[in-house]
CSV table of C-alpha atoms in Angstrom, one decimal:
chain,number,residue,atom,x,y,z
A,1,UNK,CA,37.2,-66.6,-17.3
A,2,UNK,CA,41.0,-66.3,-17.9
A,3,UNK,CA,43.0,-63.1,-18.0
A,4,UNK,CA,43.8,-63.5,-22.1
A,5,UNK,CA,40.6,-63.7,-22.9
A,6,UNK,CA,39.3,-61.0,-20.2
A,7,UNK,CA,42.1,-58.8,-21.9
A,8,UNK,CA,41.4,-59.8,-25.4
A,9,UNK,CA,37.1,-58.8,-25.4
A,10,UNK,CA,37.1,-56.5,-23.0
A,11,UNK,CA,36.3,-53.2,-24.7
A,12,UNK,CA,37.2,-50.9,-22.2
A,13,UNK,CA,41.4,-52.5,-21.9
A,14,UNK,CA,42.5,-49.5,-21.6
A,15,UNK,CA,40.6,-48.2,-19.0
A,16,UNK,CA,40.6,-51.5,-17.0
A,17,UNK,CA,44.5,-51.4,-17.3
A,18,UNK,CA,44.7,-48.0,-15.9
A,19,UNK,CA,42.6,-48.5,-13.5
A,20,UNK,CA,44.0,-51.2,-12.2
A,21,UNK,CA,47.8,-49.0,-12.4
A,22,UNK,CA,46.3,-46.4,-10.5
A,23,UNK,CA,45.3,-48.0,-8.1
A,24,UNK,CA,48.4,-49.6,-7.3
A,25,UNK,CA,50.6,-46.2,-7.8
A,26,UNK,CA,47.7,-44.3,-5.7
A,27,UNK,CA,47.8,-47.2,-3.0
A,28,UNK,CA,52.0,-46.6,-2.9
A,29,UNK,CA,51.8,-43.4,-2.4
A,30,UNK,CA,49.3,-42.9,0.6
A,31,UNK,CA,51.4,-44.9,2.7
A,32,UNK,CA,54.6,-43.8,1.7
A,33,UNK,CA,53.9,-39.6,1.1
A,34,UNK,CA,52.3,-37.5,4.1
A,35,UNK,CA,49.7,-35.8,3.5
A,36,UNK,CA,51.0,-32.4,3.4
A,37,UNK,CA,52.6,-33.1,0.5
A,38,UNK,CA,49.5,-35.3,-1.8
A,39,UNK,CA,47.7,-32.1,-0.8
A,40,UNK,CA,49.3,-29.9,-2.9
A,41,UNK,CA,48.5,-32.5,-5.9
A,42,UNK,CA,45.2,-33.1,-4.9
A,43,UNK,CA,43.9,-29.4,-6.6
A,44,UNK,CA,42.2,-26.5,-6.0
A,45,UNK,CA,41.4,-26.4,-2.6
A,46,UNK,CA,38.0,-25.3,-1.5
A,47,UNK,CA,37.5,-25.3,-5.1
A,48,UNK,CA,34.3,-26.8,-6.8
A,49,UNK,CA,33.6,-28.4,-10.2
A,50,UNK,CA,30.8,-27.6,-12.4
A,51,UNK,CA,27.3,-29.0,-11.6
A,52,UNK,CA,26.3,-29.4,-15.2
A,53,UNK,CA,28.9,-30.8,-17.9
A,54,UNK,CA,28.4,-32.4,-21.5
A,55,UNK,CA,27.2,-35.3,-22.4
A,56,UNK,CA,30.4,-36.7,-23.5
A,57,UNK,CA,31.8,-36.0,-19.4
A,58,UNK,CA,29.4,-38.4,-18.4
A,59,UNK,CA,29.8,-41.5,-20.6
A,60,UNK,CA,33.5,-40.9,-19.6
A,61,UNK,CA,32.1,-41.0,-15.7
A,62,UNK,CA,30.0,-43.3,-16.0
A,63,UNK,CA,33.0,-45.7,-18.0
A,64,UNK,CA,35.6,-44.6,-15.8
A,65,UNK,CA,33.2,-45.4,-12.3
A,66,UNK,CA,32.0,-49.0,-13.5
A,67,UNK,CA,35.4,-50.1,-14.6
A,68,UNK,CA,37.0,-48.3,-11.3
A,69,UNK,CA,34.8,-50.1,-8.8
A,70,UNK,CA,35.0,-53.2,-10.7
A,71,UNK,CA,38.9,-53.2,-10.4
A,72,UNK,CA,39.8,-52.3,-7.2
A,73,UNK,CA,37.4,-55.1,-5.4
A,74,UNK,CA,39.6,-57.2,-7.5
A,75,UNK,CA,43.2,-56.1,-6.7
A,76,UNK,CA,45.4,-58.3,-4.4
A,77,UNK,CA,46.2,-55.2,-2.1
A,78,UNK,CA,43.2,-52.9,-0.2
A,79,UNK,CA,42.1,-50.2,-2.9
A,80,UNK,CA,39.6,-47.9,-0.6
A,81,UNK,CA,37.3,-45.2,-0.6
A,82,UNK,CA,40.3,-43.0,-1.0
A,83,UNK,CA,42.5,-44.9,-3.5
A,84,UNK,CA,39.4,-45.3,-5.8
A,85,UNK,CA,38.8,-41.1,-5.8
A,86,UNK,CA,42.4,-40.7,-6.4
A,87,UNK,CA,42.5,-43.4,-9.6
A,88,UNK,CA,39.2,-42.6,-10.9
A,89,UNK,CA,40.3,-39.0,-10.8
A,90,UNK,CA,43.2,-39.2,-12.7
A,91,UNK,CA,41.8,-41.2,-15.1
A,92,UNK,CA,39.0,-39.0,-15.8
A,93,UNK,CA,42.1,-36.1,-15.5
A,94,UNK,CA,43.8,-37.5,-18.4
A,95,UNK,CA,40.4,-37.0,-20.6
A,96,UNK,CA,40.0,-33.3,-20.0
A,97,UNK,CA,37.0,-34.2,-17.6
A,98,UNK,CA,36.8,-32.0,-14.3
A,99,UNK,CA,35.6,-33.3,-11.1
A,100,UNK,CA,35.7,-32.7,-7.5
A,101,UNK,CA,36.9,-34.9,-4.5
A,102,UNK,CA,35.4,-34.7,-1.6
A,103,UNK,CA,37.1,-35.2,2.0
A,104,UNK,CA,34.9,-36.1,4.9
A,105,UNK,CA,34.5,-37.5,8.3
A,106,UNK,CA,31.6,-40.1,9.9
A,107,UNK,CA,31.4,-41.8,12.9
A,108,UNK,CA,30.5,-45.6,12.7
A,109,UNK,CA,28.2,-47.6,14.9
A,110,UNK,CA,28.8,-44.4,17.0
A,111,UNK,CA,32.1,-45.0,18.6
A,112,UNK,CA,34.8,-44.7,15.6
A,113,UNK,CA,35.4,-41.9,13.7
A,114,UNK,CA,36.0,-43.1,10.0
A,115,UNK,CA,37.1,-40.8,7.2
A,116,UNK,CA,35.7,-41.2,3.8
A,117,UNK,CA,36.2,-39.5,0.0
A,118,UNK,CA,33.7,-39.5,-2.5
A,119,UNK,CA,34.7,-38.2,-6.3
A,120,UNK,CA,31.5,-35.7,-8.2
A,121,UNK,CA,32.0,-35.3,-11.6
A,122,UNK,CA,28.5,-33.2,-12.7
A,123,UNK,CA,25.7,-34.4,-10.7
A,124,UNK,CA,27.1,-38.4,-11.5
A,125,UNK,CA,29.1,-39.5,-8.2
A,126,UNK,CA,32.2,-41.0,-9.5
A,127,UNK,CA,33.2,-42.9,-6.5
A,128,UNK,CA,32.4,-43.4,-3.0
A,129,UNK,CA,28.4,-42.6,-3.3
A,130,UNK,CA,27.2,-38.9,-2.2
A,131,UNK,CA,28.7,-39.0,0.9
A,132,UNK,CA,25.9,-37.8,2.6
A,133,UNK,CA,26.6,-39.6,5.9
A,134,UNK,CA,30.2,-37.8,6.3
A,135,UNK,CA,30.9,-33.9,7.4
A,136,UNK,CA,32.8,-32.7,4.4
A,137,UNK,CA,36.5,-31.7,6.0
A,138,UNK,CA,38.7,-30.8,2.8
A,139,UNK,CA,37.4,-30.8,-1.5
A,140,UNK,CA,39.6,-30.3,-4.5
A,141,UNK,CA,38.6,-29.4,-8.0
A,142,UNK,CA,40.9,-29.9,-10.8
């Protein structure tokens, strides 16, 4: 399917475009801005959004989750979990949906430490899965 048809017939074209732009933006930010400055913009540290949210918030969270994960797989740059979580969070924040961003670490094959980020809205995990296999290091509420 060519790009024109994809955009023309995509009912989520606005979210798709936002996902593309924010994935690109946060990929740039992660590599060019130190984490101590970025942390100020992540939200309230150690805060957590409610586990129960309105039905419309779940609606937005599922749509954004689908689009961000789909677009992040197709970007010419590497859009890993932190980029996906930040992009989804920004899109949901624009729609006044409360989320919690989690940062964690784990062991890969028992040898190498890896970092992971995931985003939760209510009881729905928007990006990054549940993060059960990772030890949570920080969480941020918007």
